[in-house]
Coordinates of C-alpha atoms in Angstrom, one line a residue:
M13 CA 9.6 14.9 -11.7
A14 CA 11.9 14.5 -8.8
A15 CA 12.8 11.0 -7.9
Y16 CA 11.8 9.7 -4.5
E17 CA 14.7 8.1 -2.7
E18 CA 13.4 4.7 -1.4
Q19 CA 15.1 3.2 1.6
E20 CA 17.5 0.4 0.9
Y21 CA 16.4 -3.0 2.2
N22 CA 19.4 -5.4 2.1
K23 CA 19.8 -6.6 5.6
P24 CA 21.1 -10.2 6.2
F25 CA 18.6 -12.9 6.9
S26 CA 16.9 -12.4 10.2
F27 CA 14.4 -14.6 12.0
R28 CA 13.4 -11.5 14.0
I29 CA 12.1 -9.9 10.8
W30 CA 10.3 -13.0 9.7
A31 CA 8.8 -13.4 13.2
K32 CA 6.8 -10.2 12.5
M33 CA 4.7 -12.3 10.0
I34 CA 3.6 -14.8 12.7
P35 CA 0.3 -12.9 13.5
F36 CA -0.6 -13.2 9.8
F37 CA 0.4 -16.9 9.6
K38 CA -1.2 -18.0 12.9
P39 CA -4.9 -18.1 11.9
Y40 CA -4.0 -20.5 9.1
R41 CA -1.7 -22.9 11.0
R42 CA -4.1 -25.8 10.4
Y43 CA -3.5 -25.4 6.6
F44 CA 0.3 -25.2 7.2
I45 CA 0.2 -28.5 9.2
I46 CA -1.9 -30.1 6.4
T47 CA 0.3 -29.0 3.6
L48 CA 3.6 -29.8 5.4
G49 CA 2.3 -33.3 6.4
L50 CA 1.2 -34.0 2.8
N51 CA 4.6 -32.8 1.5
I52 CA 6.4 -35.2 3.8
F53 CA 4.2 -38.0 2.3
L54 CA 4.9 -36.7 -1.3
A55 CA 8.6 -36.5 -0.7
G56 CA 8.5 -40.1 0.6
V57 CA 6.6 -41.2 -2.6
D58 CA 9.2 -39.4 -4.8
V59 CA 12.0 -41.2 -3.0
L60 CA 10.4 -44.6 -3.2
T61 CA 9.5 -44.4 -6.9
P62 CA 13.0 -45.5 -8.1
L63 CA 12.9 -48.4 -5.5
F64 CA 9.8 -49.7 -7.2
Q65 CA 11.7 -49.4 -10.5
S66 CA 14.6 -51.4 -9.0
Y67 CA 12.2 -54.1 -7.7
A68 CA 10.6 -54.5 -11.1
I69 CA 14.0 -54.8 -12.8
D70 CA 15.4 -57.4 -10.3
H71 CA 12.2 -59.4 -9.8
F72 CA 10.5 -59.3 -13.2
I73 CA 12.9 -58.2 -16.0
T74 CA 16.1 -59.9 -14.8
L75 CA 14.3 -63.2 -13.7
D76 CA 12.1 -63.1 -16.9
T77 CA 8.9 -63.8 -14.8
L78 CA 5.6 -62.2 -14.1
D79 CA 5.1 -63.9 -10.7
G80 CA 3.9 -61.3 -8.2
L81 CA 3.3 -58.6 -10.8
Q82 CA -0.4 -58.2 -9.9
P83 CA 0.1 -57.2 -6.2
F84 CA 3.1 -55.1 -7.3
A85 CA 1.0 -53.2 -9.9
I86 CA -1.9 -52.7 -7.5
T87 CA 0.5 -51.3 -4.8
Y88 CA 2.1 -49.0 -7.3
I89 CA -1.2 -47.8 -8.7
L90 CA -2.5 -47.1 -5.2
M91 CA 0.6 -45.2 -4.4
I92 CA 0.1 -43.0 -7.5
V93 CA -3.5 -42.4 -6.6
A94 CA -2.6 -41.4 -3.1
Q95 CA 0.1 -39.1 -4.5
T96 CA -2.5 -37.5 -6.8
V97 CA -5.0 -37.0 -4.0
S98 CA -2.2 -35.6 -1.8
V99 CA -1.1 -33.1 -4.4
Y100 CA -4.7 -31.9 -4.8
F101 CA -5.2 -31.3 -1.0
S102 CA -1.7 -29.8 -0.7
V103 CA -2.3 -27.3 -3.5
H104 CA -5.7 -26.5 -2.0
A105 CA -4.2 -25.8 1.4
A106 CA -1.3 -23.8 0.0
T107 CA -3.7 -21.7 -2.2
T108 CA -5.9 -21.1 0.9
I109 CA -2.8 -19.8 2.8
E110 CA -1.7 -17.6 -0.1
M111 CA -5.1 -16.0 -0.6
N112 CA -5.9 -15.5 3.1
V113 CA -2.5 -14.2 4.1
G114 CA -2.4 -11.9 1.1
R115 CA -5.9 -10.6 1.9
D116 CA -5.1 -10.0 5.6
L117 CA -1.8 -8.2 4.8
K118 CA -3.6 -5.9 2.3
W119 CA -6.4 -5.3 4.8
A120 CA -4.0 -4.5 7.6
Q121 CA -2.1 -2.0 5.5
F122 CA -5.3 -0.4 4.2
Q123 CA -6.6 0.1 7.7
H124 CA -3.3 1.4 9.0
L125 CA -3.1 3.9 6.1
H126 CA -6.3 5.4 7.4
T127 CA -4.7 6.0 10.8
L128 CA -1.6 7.8 9.5
S129 CA -1.2 11.6 9.6
F130 CA -1.1 14.0 6.7
S131 CA 2.7 14.2 6.9
Y132 CA 3.1 10.6 5.8
Y133 CA 1.2 11.3 2.6
N134 CA 3.1 14.5 2.0
T135 CA 6.4 12.7 1.8
T136 CA 5.5 9.3 0.4
P137 CA 4.4 8.9 -3.2
V138 CA 1.2 7.0 -3.9
G139 CA 3.1 4.6 -6.3
Y140 CA 5.3 3.4 -3.5
I141 CA 2.4 2.8 -1.2
H142 CA 0.7 0.9 -4.0
A143 CA 3.8 -1.2 -4.6
R144 CA 3.8 -2.2 -0.9
V145 CA 0.1 -3.0 -0.7
M146 CA 0.0 -5.0 -3.9
S147 CA 3.4 -6.2 -5.2
D148 CA 5.2 -6.8 -1.9
T149 CA 2.1 -8.4 -0.3
L150 CA 1.7 -10.8 -3.2
R151 CA 5.3 -11.9 -3.1
I152 CA 5.2 -12.5 0.7
A153 CA 2.0 -14.5 0.5
T154 CA 3.4 -16.6 -2.4
M155 CA 6.7 -17.2 -0.6
I156 CA 4.9 -18.3 2.6
A157 CA 2.4 -20.5 0.8
W158 CA 4.6 -22.2 -1.7
G159 CA 8.3 -21.3 -1.1
L160 CA 8.5 -22.5 2.5
V161 CA 6.6 -25.7 1.7
D162 CA 8.8 -26.4 -1.4
M163 CA 11.9 -25.9 0.7
F164 CA 10.6 -28.3 3.3
W165 CA 9.9 -30.9 0.5
A166 CA 13.3 -30.4 -1.0
L167 CA 15.1 -30.9 2.4
I168 CA 13.1 -34.1 3.2
Y169 CA 13.7 -35.4 -0.3
V170 CA 17.5 -34.7 -0.5
A171 CA 18.1 -36.1 3.0
S172 CA 16.0 -39.2 2.3
V173 CA 17.8 -39.9 -1.0
F174 CA 21.2 -39.8 0.5
V175 CA 20.2 -42.0 3.4
I176 CA 18.9 -44.6 0.9
M177 CA 21.9 -44.3 -1.4
F178 CA 24.3 -45.0 1.5
L179 CA 22.2 -47.9 2.7
L180 CA 22.3 -49.4 -0.8
D181 CA 26.0 -48.7 -1.6
G182 CA 28.2 -46.3 0.4
R183 CA 30.9 -46.1 -2.3
L184 CA 28.7 -44.9 -5.1
A185 CA 26.8 -42.6 -2.7
F186 CA 30.1 -41.1 -1.6
I187 CA 31.0 -40.3 -5.2
I188 CA 27.8 -38.4 -5.8
L189 CA 28.2 -36.7 -2.4
L190 CA 31.6 -35.3 -3.5
I191 CA 29.9 -33.4 -6.3
V192 CA 27.4 -31.7 -3.9
P193 CA 29.9 -29.2 -2.5
C194 CA 30.7 -28.1 -6.0
I195 CA 27.0 -27.6 -6.7
A196 CA 26.6 -25.8 -3.4
L197 CA 29.5 -23.3 -4.0
L198 CA 28.4 -22.7 -7.5
T199 CA 24.8 -22.1 -6.3
V200 CA 25.8 -19.8 -3.5
Y201 CA 27.9 -17.6 -5.8
F202 CA 25.3 -17.3 -8.6
Q203 CA 22.3 -17.0 -6.3
N204 CA 24.0 -14.1 -4.5
Q205 CA 24.6 -12.4 -7.8
I206 CA 21.1 -13.0 -9.0
L207 CA 19.7 -11.8 -5.7
H208 CA 21.8 -8.6 -6.0
W209 CA 20.4 -7.8 -9.4
N210 CA 16.9 -8.8 -8.6
R211 CA 16.9 -6.4 -5.7
K212 CA 17.8 -3.6 -8.1
V213 CA 15.0 -4.8 -10.4
R214 CA 12.5 -4.6 -7.6
K215 CA 13.7 -1.1 -6.6
I216 CA 13.4 0.3 -10.1
N217 CA 10.0 -1.5 -10.5
S218 CA 8.8 0.4 -7.5
Q219 CA 9.9 3.6 -9.2
I220 CA 8.2 2.6 -12.4
T221 CA 4.9 1.9 -10.5
S222 CA 5.1 5.4 -9.0
A223 CA 5.9 7.0 -12.3
Y224 CA 3.1 5.1 -14.0
N225 CA 0.6 6.2 -11.3
E226 CA 1.7 9.8 -11.7
G227 CA 1.5 9.6 -15.4
I228 CA -2.1 8.3 -15.4
T229 CA -3.4 10.6 -12.6
G230 CA -1.7 13.6 -14.2
V231 CA -2.6 12.9 -17.8
K232 CA -4.7 16.1 -18.2
T233 CA -1.9 18.2 -17.0
S234 CA 0.6 16.4 -19.3
K235 CA -1.7 17.0 -22.3
S236 CA -2.4 20.6 -21.5
M237 CA 1.3 21.4 -21.0
G238 CA 2.3 19.3 -24.0
I239 CA 4.9 17.3 -22.0
E240 CA 3.9 13.8 -23.2
S241 CA 7.3 13.4 -25.0
D242 CA 9.2 14.3 -21.8
N243 CA 7.1 11.9 -19.7
D244 CA 7.5 9.2 -22.4
Q245 CA 11.3 9.7 -22.4
E246 CA 11.6 9.5 -18.6
F247 CA 9.4 6.4 -18.5
F248 CA 11.4 4.9 -21.4
L249 CA 14.6 5.4 -19.5
Q250 CA 13.2 3.8 -16.3
T251 CA 11.9 0.8 -18.2
T252 CA 15.1 0.5 -20.1
E253 CA 17.1 0.5 -16.9
M254 CA 14.8 -2.3 -15.6
Y255 CA 15.3 -4.2 -18.8
C256 CA 19.1 -4.0 -18.5
L257 CA 19.0 -5.1 -14.8
A258 CA 16.6 -7.9 -15.5
S259 CA 18.7 -9.0 -18.5
R260 CA 21.8 -9.2 -16.3
S261 CA 19.9 -11.4 -13.9
A262 CA 18.6 -13.6 -16.8
R263 CA 22.2 -14.0 -18.2
L264 CA 23.4 -15.2 -14.9
N265 CA 20.6 -17.8 -14.9
A266 CA 21.5 -18.7 -18.4
V267 CA 25.0 -19.6 -17.3
Y268 CA 24.1 -21.1 -13.9
I269 CA 21.4 -23.6 -15.1
P270 CA 23.5 -25.3 -17.8
M271 CA 26.4 -25.6 -15.3
I272 CA 24.1 -27.4 -12.9
L273 CA 23.0 -29.7 -15.7
L274 CA 26.6 -30.4 -16.6
F275 CA 27.4 -31.5 -13.0
G276 CA 24.3 -33.7 -13.1
S277 CA 25.5 -35.3 -16.3
V278 CA 28.9 -35.8 -14.8
A279 CA 27.4 -37.5 -11.8
S280 CA 25.3 -39.8 -14.0
A281 CA 28.4 -40.7 -16.1
I282 CA 30.4 -41.5 -13.1
V283 CA 27.6 -43.7 -11.7
L284 CA 27.2 -45.5 -15.1
I285 CA 31.0 -46.2 -15.4
R286 CA 31.6 -47.2 -11.8
G287 CA 28.2 -48.9 -11.3
G288 CA 28.3 -50.7 -14.6
G289 CA 31.6 -52.2 -13.7
M290 CA 30.2 -53.4 -10.4
V291 CA 27.2 -55.0 -12.1
R292 CA 29.6 -56.8 -14.5
E293 CA 31.6 -58.0 -11.5
Q294 CA 28.2 -59.1 -10.0
V295 CA 28.8 -57.1 -6.8
M296 CA 25.7 -54.9 -7.5
E297 CA 22.3 -55.8 -8.9
L298 CA 21.1 -54.1 -12.1
G299 CA 18.0 -52.7 -10.2
T300 CA 20.3 -51.0 -7.6
L301 CA 22.3 -49.4 -10.5
S302 CA 19.0 -48.0 -12.0
V303 CA 18.2 -46.5 -8.5
F304 CA 21.5 -44.7 -8.4
I305 CA 21.2 -43.4 -12.0
S306 CA 17.7 -42.1 -11.2
Y307 CA 18.9 -40.4 -8.0
A308 CA 22.0 -39.0 -9.7
V309 CA 19.9 -37.4 -12.5
I310 CA 17.2 -36.1 -10.1
I311 CA 19.1 -35.2 -6.9
F312 CA 20.7 -32.0 -8.1
E313 CA 17.4 -30.4 -9.1
P314 CA 16.0 -30.3 -5.5
I315 CA 19.4 -29.1 -4.3
Q316 CA 19.3 -26.4 -6.9
Q317 CA 15.7 -25.7 -6.0
L318 CA 16.7 -25.5 -2.3
A319 CA 19.4 -23.0 -3.0
R320 CA 17.1 -20.9 -5.2
L321 CA 14.4 -20.9 -2.6
L322 CA 16.8 -20.0 0.1
S323 CA 17.9 -17.0 -2.0
E324 CA 14.3 -16.0 -2.6
L325 CA 13.6 -16.4 1.1
I326 CA 16.4 -13.9 1.9
S327 CA 15.2 -11.7 -0.9
C328 CA 11.6 -11.8 0.3
Q329 CA 12.8 -10.4 3.6
A330 CA 13.1 -7.1 1.8
N331 CA 9.4 -7.3 0.9
I332 CA 8.6 -8.0 4.6
E333 CA 10.7 -5.0 5.7
R334 CA 8.9 -2.8 3.2
V335 CA 5.4 -3.9 4.4
M336 CA 6.3 -3.8 8.1
D337 CA 7.9 -0.4 7.5
L338 CA 4.4 0.8 6.4
L339 CA 2.6 -1.0 9.2
E340 CA 5.0 0.3 11.8
Q341 CA 4.7 3.9 10.7
K342 CA 3.4 6.0 13.6
P343 CA 0.9 8.8 13.1
N344 CA 2.0 12.2 14.4
V345 CA -1.4 12.7 15.9
V346 CA -2.6 10.0 18.3
D347 CA -5.5 9.9 20.7
Q348 CA -4.7 9.0 24.3
E349 CA -5.8 5.6 25.6
A350 CA -8.4 7.2 27.9
V351 CA -9.8 9.1 25.0
I352 CA -10.1 6.0 22.9
A353 CA -11.7 4.1 25.8
K354 CA -14.4 6.8 26.0
Y355 CA -14.9 7.9 22.4
G356 CA -13.7 4.9 20.4
D357 CA -11.3 5.0 17.5
A358 CA -11.6 5.5 13.7
F359 CA -13.1 2.0 13.2
T360 CA -15.1 1.5 16.4
A361 CA -16.7 4.8 17.3
K362 CA -18.6 5.1 20.6
K363 CA -21.0 7.8 19.3
E364 CA -23.2 7.6 22.3
N365 CA -20.4 9.4 24.3
W366 CA -19.9 12.2 21.7
E367 CA -20.7 15.7 22.8
R368 CA -22.3 18.1 20.3
I369 CA -19.9 20.9 19.4
Q370 CA -21.2 24.4 20.0
G371 CA -18.3 25.9 18.0
D372 CA -16.5 28.1 20.6
I373 CA -12.8 27.9 19.6
V374 CA -9.7 29.3 21.5
F375 CA -6.1 29.2 20.2
E376 CA -4.2 29.6 23.4
D377 CA -0.5 30.7 23.0
V378 CA -0.2 28.3 20.0
S379 CA 3.2 27.8 18.4
F380 CA 3.7 25.3 15.5
Q381 CA 6.4 23.9 13.3
Y382 CA 5.9 21.1 10.8
P383 CA 7.3 17.7 11.8
D384 CA 9.9 17.9 9.1
G385 CA 10.5 21.7 9.5
K386 CA 13.1 23.6 11.5
E387 CA 11.3 27.0 12.0
Y388 CA 8.1 27.9 13.6
V389 CA 5.4 28.9 11.1
L390 CA 3.2 30.1 13.9
E391 CA 4.4 31.6 17.2
H392 CA 2.5 32.5 20.4
F393 CA -0.8 32.8 18.5
N394 CA -3.9 33.7 20.5
L395 CA -7.4 33.9 19.1
H396 CA -10.9 33.5 20.5
V397 CA -13.6 32.6 17.9
K398 CA -17.0 32.6 19.5
A399 CA -19.6 30.1 18.4
G400 CA -21.2 31.2 15.2
M401 CA -18.4 33.6 14.1
S402 CA -17.2 33.7 10.6
V403 CA -13.4 33.9 10.2
A404 CA -11.7 34.6 6.9
I405 CA -8.0 33.8 6.3
V406 CA -6.4 35.7 3.4
G407 CA -2.9 36.1 2.0
E408 CA -0.9 35.4 -1.1
T409 CA -0.3 31.9 -2.4
G410 CA 2.1 30.0 -0.2
A411 CA 1.7 32.4 2.7
G412 CA 0.6 29.6 5.1
K413 CA -3.2 30.1 5.1
S414 CA -3.9 26.4 5.5
T415 CA -1.8 26.0 8.7
L416 CA -4.6 27.4 10.9
V417 CA -7.3 25.1 9.5
N418 CA -5.0 22.1 9.6
L419 CA -4.4 22.8 13.3
L420 CA -8.1 23.4 13.9
G421 CA -8.9 20.0 12.2
R422 CA -6.2 18.4 14.2
F423 CA -4.4 17.1 11.2
F424 CA -1.5 18.5 13.0
E425 CA -1.2 19.4 16.7
P426 CA 0.3 22.5 18.2
T427 CA 4.0 22.2 19.0
K428 CA 3.3 24.5 22.0
G429 CA 0.1 25.8 23.5
R430 CA -3.3 24.3 23.1
I431 CA -6.6 24.6 21.2
L432 CA -9.8 24.6 23.1
I433 CA -13.2 23.7 21.6
D434 CA -16.1 24.6 23.9
G435 CA -13.6 25.1 26.7
V436 CA -12.0 21.7 26.4
D437 CA -8.6 20.9 25.0
Y438 CA -9.4 19.1 21.8
R439 CA -6.8 16.4 22.6
E440 CA -9.1 15.2 25.4
R441 CA -11.6 14.1 22.7
S442 CA -11.1 11.8 19.7
Q443 CA -10.0 12.8 16.2
L444 CA -13.1 11.1 14.7
W445 CA -15.4 13.1 17.0
L446 CA -13.8 16.3 15.8
H447 CA -13.6 15.4 12.1
S448 CA -17.2 14.3 12.0
Q449 CA -18.3 17.7 13.2
I450 CA -16.3 19.8 10.7
G451 CA -17.5 20.2 7.2
Y452 CA -14.7 20.6 4.6
V453 CA -15.1 22.1 1.2
L454 CA -11.7 22.1 -0.5
Q455 CA -10.2 23.9 -3.4
S456 CA -9.6 20.6 -5.3
P457 CA -12.6 18.5 -4.3
H458 CA -12.4 14.8 -4.4
L459 CA -15.2 12.6 -5.5
F460 CA -15.4 8.9 -5.1
S461 CA -16.3 6.5 -7.9
G462 CA -20.0 6.1 -7.8
T463 CA -23.2 8.1 -8.5
V464 CA -23.9 11.8 -7.7
R465 CA -26.3 10.7 -5.0
E466 CA -23.8 8.4 -3.4
N467 CA -21.1 11.1 -3.3
I468 CA -23.5 13.6 -1.7
R469 CA -24.7 11.0 0.8
Y470 CA -21.1 10.6 2.1
G471 CA -21.9 13.7 4.1
R472 CA -24.3 11.6 6.2
L473 CA -24.7 8.0 5.3
D474 CA -28.2 7.6 6.9
A475 CA -29.7 10.5 4.9
T476 CA -32.8 9.9 2.8
D477 CA -33.0 10.5 -0.9
K478 CA -35.1 13.6 -0.2
E479 CA -32.5 15.0 2.2
V480 CA -29.8 14.4 -0.4
E481 CA -31.7 16.2 -3.1
E482 CA -32.6 19.1 -0.8
A483 CA -28.9 19.6 0.1
A484 CA -28.1 19.6 -3.6
R485 CA -30.9 22.1 -4.3
Q486 CA -29.6 24.6 -1.7
V487 CA -26.3 25.0 -3.5
S488 CA -27.5 24.5 -7.0
A489 CA -25.8 21.1 -7.2
D490 CA -29.2 19.8 -8.5
M491 CA -28.3 21.5 -11.8
V492 CA -25.4 19.2 -12.1
A493 CA -27.6 16.1 -11.7
F494 CA -30.2 17.4 -14.1
K495 CA -27.6 17.8 -16.9
L496 CA -26.5 14.2 -16.6
P497 CA -28.3 11.4 -18.5
Q498 CA -29.4 9.5 -15.4
G499 CA -29.7 12.4 -13.0
Y500 CA -28.7 11.6 -9.4
E501 CA -28.0 8.0 -10.5
S502 CA -25.3 9.1 -13.0
N503 CA -21.8 7.8 -12.4
V504 CA -19.3 10.6 -11.8
G505 CA -16.3 8.4 -12.9
E506 CA -13.0 7.9 -11.1
S507 CA -12.2 10.9 -8.9
G508 CA -15.2 12.6 -10.5
G509 CA -13.4 12.6 -13.9
R510 CA -16.7 13.0 -15.9
L511 CA -17.4 16.4 -14.2
S512 CA -15.8 19.8 -14.4
V513 CA -14.0 21.2 -11.4
G514 CA -16.9 23.5 -10.8
E515 CA -19.4 20.7 -10.9
K516 CA -17.4 18.6 -8.5
Q517 CA -17.2 21.7 -6.2
L518 CA -20.9 22.0 -6.1
I519 CA -21.3 18.4 -5.2
S520 CA -18.8 18.8 -2.4
F521 CA -20.8 21.8 -1.1
A522 CA -23.9 19.7 -1.0
R523 CA -22.0 16.9 0.8
A524 CA -20.8 19.3 3.5
I525 CA -24.3 20.9 3.9
L526 CA -25.9 17.4 4.3
A527 CA -23.5 16.7 7.2
N528 CA -24.7 19.9 8.9
P529 CA -21.5 20.3 11.0
A530 CA -21.0 22.7 13.8
I531 CA -17.9 24.1 12.1
F532 CA -17.4 24.8 8.4
V533 CA -14.0 25.0 6.7
L534 CA -14.0 26.4 3.1
D535 CA -10.6 26.3 1.5
E536 CA -10.8 28.7 -1.4
A537 CA -13.9 26.7 -2.2
T538 CA -15.3 29.1 -4.8
S539 CA -12.1 29.7 -6.7
S540 CA -12.9 27.0 -9.2
I541 CA -16.5 28.2 -9.9
D542 CA -17.4 30.7 -12.5
T543 CA -18.8 34.1 -11.4
Q544 CA -22.4 33.3 -12.3
T545 CA -22.4 30.0 -10.3
E546 CA -20.5 31.8 -7.4
Q547 CA -23.3 34.3 -7.1
L548 CA -25.8 31.5 -6.8
I549 CA -24.1 29.8 -4.0
Q550 CA -22.8 32.8 -2.0
K551 CA -26.3 33.5 -0.8
A552 CA -26.8 29.8 0.1
I553 CA -23.4 29.8 1.9
R554 CA -24.2 32.9 4.0
H555 CA -27.5 31.3 5.0
L556 CA -26.0 28.0 5.9
L557 CA -23.0 29.4 7.8
K558 CA -25.4 31.5 9.9
G559 CA -25.2 30.0 13.4
H560 CA -22.2 27.9 12.5
T561 CA -18.6 28.7 13.3
S562 CA -16.8 29.0 10.0
F563 CA -13.2 29.4 8.7
V564 CA -12.9 30.6 5.1
I565 CA -9.6 30.6 3.2
A566 CA -10.4 33.1 0.5
H567 CA -8.7 33.9 -2.8
R568 CA -11.3 36.4 -3.9
L569 CA -11.4 39.0 -1.2
S570 CA -14.7 40.3 -2.4
T571 CA -16.3 37.1 -1.0
I572 CA -15.3 37.6 2.6
R573 CA -16.2 41.3 3.3
Q574 CA -19.0 40.2 5.6
S575 CA -16.8 38.0 7.7
D576 CA -16.7 38.8 11.5
L577 CA -13.0 38.5 11.6
I578 CA -10.3 38.5 8.8
L579 CA -6.8 37.2 9.5
V580 CA -4.1 38.3 7.1
V581 CA -1.2 35.8 6.7
K582 CA 2.2 36.5 5.3
D583 CA 5.2 34.2 5.4
G584 CA 3.4 31.9 7.8
K585 CA 2.7 34.7 10.3
I586 CA -0.5 36.5 11.0
I587 CA 0.4 40.2 10.5
E588 CA -3.1 41.8 10.6
K589 CA -6.5 40.9 11.9
G590 CA -9.8 42.7 12.2
S591 CA -13.0 43.3 10.2
H592 CA -12.9 44.2 6.5
K593 CA -13.7 47.8 7.3
D594 CA -11.1 48.0 10.1
L595 CA -8.3 46.5 7.9
L596 CA -9.0 48.9 5.1
M597 CA -8.8 51.8 7.5
M598 CA -5.4 50.6 8.7
G599 CA -4.1 51.0 5.2
G600 CA -1.7 48.2 5.6
Y601 CA -1.0 44.9 3.8
Y602 CA -4.6 43.9 3.5
F603 CA -5.5 47.3 2.0
D604 CA -2.7 46.9 -0.6
L605 CA -3.8 43.3 -1.3
Y606 CA -7.5 44.3 -1.7
S607 CA -6.8 47.3 -3.8
R608 CA -4.5 45.4 -6.2
Q609 CA -7.1 42.6 -6.6
F610 CA -9.9 45.1 -7.1
E611 CA -8.0 46.8 -9.9
E612 CA -7.2 43.4 -11.5
E613 CA -10.9 42.4 -11.4
A614 CA -12.0 45.8 -12.8
A615 CA -9.5 45.5 -15.6
M616 CA -10.8 42.0 -16.4
E617 CA -14.4 43.3 -16.6
V618 CA -13.3 46.1 -19.0
F619 CA -11.4 43.6 -21.1
G620 CA -14.3 41.2 -21.1
S621 CA -16.8 43.9 -22.2
H622 CA -14.7 44.5 -25.3

């Protein structure tokens, strides 16, 4: 399994990159204001708590009196209650931000993925897309909702504490302040190292996600080929690498945190020694000393938190870059603005303006090379397919048979030349208009999780149950439903996993028939069906394709003898074209291909009879 080289995301911190998230933050700015305002209040309460302690020591403990204790206690309790209520509303607002921003990011990516061209999916593994939509999105939403707010709280708290300490006693405050640069330098060094290794962890995690996805979706292939041990070894190596990288990061944390605690203890000791002497000399009250001790113990935690969050903020930028990289991907095939204005786009179709396709198709001097290719796979190709004609495309595996139907379906556009449908360049109409009027039956059919009935109804969502069942009957897909315990209401499983390939193929036939498109595209659609089933549906196919323009990519040449036109493809080029009879009379490549396959099928029949 070849490794996919993911782009490195390690740019320095940039407000420009974070600004790309503003459209996702903006709808929830009210919650941002609420949570920031409440955190200013909470920082104030946290700063004032040691001052309450100081007041109690100087006015009640030192003076050995309870005078004024009641209003003091009531004020303190009210402050704690207000703090508790503020924490509740702050957490509620932050959670609302996290859930909504996460949802909007996922939705935006999911919608955008529907607009991207085939070439993106050809080069990007599903696991990496999954990591962006799920893991990266979750981290961004968490950082926005909690990280930025916690940073704001830490900044307010640290600044307020130092202001109060300098107001109480500048000398002791200056001693504590001297330790801060040491903490800052230590934090910068360790957080940079931790960030470096965490980036490596996230990169290998993305690879593991991809490998895990491939391992699950390809489990049948793995079992049939007996390569479980190889997959297991590869997965073990990837997870071991992640373990080693994560352990390196954990060891750095294991050194960093005790060193921060050491500096905090040193600061407390200095305050006790220096402050204790000042209390003995009666130049400082005992309550003031308790305030300094409390601040000296606590102050380094928010400083450490501030540094950690700053590193995470820089690190989270890589998640934003990955998500925006997906959202900024441009499809290779795009409708013009005038076309969208008239016909709508994939999400807001203006069906009232859609013309019905008759099925007259012209390839006019078409040349084509794939976006990532260097050579033309089709050059100066001309073809006129009249409405209702049946065109078969044949050739050996890998010859390039699918290129023509990919161009016809506008999954790719001609590099040169143009394709006309009913006399109009198909770029003058929308992709959705075209796709909705082409019925595809692929060699490897895809079914969605749901019932047999739901999967057939995807052909036309407003179809009645009777119409669904009639479409199934015409291609013998009703036999599939009858064999299942709940008939048409039976669940087919994820990707149709509870059905055989042939059964899935029959359902996909019924789905295409229900859509009743003007153009049919059958991509080796009967290659996965046994001979007996094939005979059942061939008659139905001939009946249904009558009056429809059709393109059939055929593996079994015996199935396309009645086609109006056969195109023979080799090495991406069309080398012969004509009817079945004409091509046999030419005695060329098609004749050899047909003769060889006829001999193979005859040999298989003889072998089967014995």
